[in-house]
Amino acid sequence: MEAKAYFINLRVSPKKARFYLPAIKKMKPAESLEFLMYESTDAAVILYKAIKSAISSAKQILKVEDNLLNFKLLSVEQGQKLKRYRPGSRGNAKSINRRMSHIKIILEAIKTPVKPVKSVKSVKSVKSVKPVKSVKSVESVESVKSVESVKSVKPVKSVKSEKKVKKLFNK
């Protein structure tokens, strides 16, 4: 599944718009928006708006979130030229070409890998069962019970540590 977006006759030269393409193509569209947000050139602003529009149309068409989109095609082509003239010396006129560009963006949804369900292996039957060892003496069991009955044991205080603590808090 893919979503296409074409932007025609944008008032930025293709050479200036192509400057950002190698960096943007490696990223996901959402990451490229963050990258372009901090660029101040006109080409970056136009590319930002174009990619943002392409993402929103892809969300509607493909019904996926923007982090699951990827660039399939991102290209900037030359559009029309507006020819203007500036007066020069000795009655000459110097031509100025104001170039426009076409931006073509095709976004595709990333295929999430579906993990196959693993079949559960049958458990092998146990050949021999070992008997549980019995308690040899009753005295060892009683000693364990007496240890559990003791609720809390106060630690032995050292005289030196108490003096140090008093000095710290009295200052």
mmCIF file of C-alpha atoms in Angstrom, residues 1-6 28-29 51 53-59 61-62 66 68-75 104-111:
data_model
loop_
_atom_site.group_PDB
_atom_site.id
_atom_site.type_symbol
_atom_site.label_atom_id
_atom_site.label_comp_id
_atom_site.label_asym_id
_atom_site.label_seq_id
_atom_site.Cartn_x
_atom_site.Cartn_y
_atom_site.Cartn_z
ATOM 1 C CA MET A 1 0.000 0.000 0.000
ATOM 2 C CA GLU A 2 1.257 3.446 -0.856
ATOM 3 C CA ALA A 3 0.087 7.039 -0.817
ATOM 4 C CA LYS A 4 1.169 9.545 -3.467
ATOM 5 C CA ALA A 5 1.481 13.310 -3.159
ATOM 6 C CA TYR A 6 2.511 15.706 -5.944
ATOM 7 C CA LYS A 28 11.343 8.174 8.374
ATOM 8 C CA PRO A 29 8.899 10.948 7.415
ATOM 9 C CA ILE A 51 6.073 16.142 3.679
ATOM 10 C CA SER A 53 0.788 17.173 3.834
ATOM 11 C CA ALA A 54 1.889 13.824 2.379
ATOM 12 C CA ILE A 55 1.910 12.236 5.844
ATOM 13 C CA SER A 56 -1.595 13.448 6.646
ATOM 14 C CA SER A 57 -2.963 12.139 3.340
ATOM 15 C CA ALA A 58 -1.182 8.802 3.887
ATOM 16 C CA LYS A 59 -2.778 8.520 7.331
ATOM 17 C CA ILE A 61 -5.616 6.579 2.828
ATOM 18 C CA LEU A 62 -3.594 3.824 4.502
ATOM 19 C CA ASP A 66 2.980 8.229 10.986
ATOM 20 C CA LEU A 68 4.816 3.203 10.425
ATOM 21 C CA LEU A 69 5.407 5.144 7.188
ATOM 22 C CA ASN A 70 8.517 5.095 5.036
ATOM 23 C CA PHE A 71 9.663 6.985 1.927
ATOM 24 C CA LYS A 72 9.334 4.915 -1.210
ATOM 25 C CA LEU A 73 10.105 7.832 -3.528
ATOM 26 C CA LEU A 74 11.144 11.380 -2.799
ATOM 27 C CA SER A 75 12.183 13.447 -5.799
ATOM 28 C CA LYS A 104 6.923 14.003 -5.820
ATOM 29 C CA ILE A 105 6.491 12.051 -2.577
ATOM 30 C CA ILE A 106 5.360 8.435 -2.355
ATOM 31 C CA LEU A 107 4.941 6.981 1.124
ATOM 32 C CA GLU A 108 4.473 3.312 1.899
ATOM 33 C CA ALA A 109 3.377 1.530 5.045
ATOM 34 C CA ILE A 110 6.067 -0.547 6.702
ATOM 35 C CA LYS A 111 5.145 -4.188 6.789
#
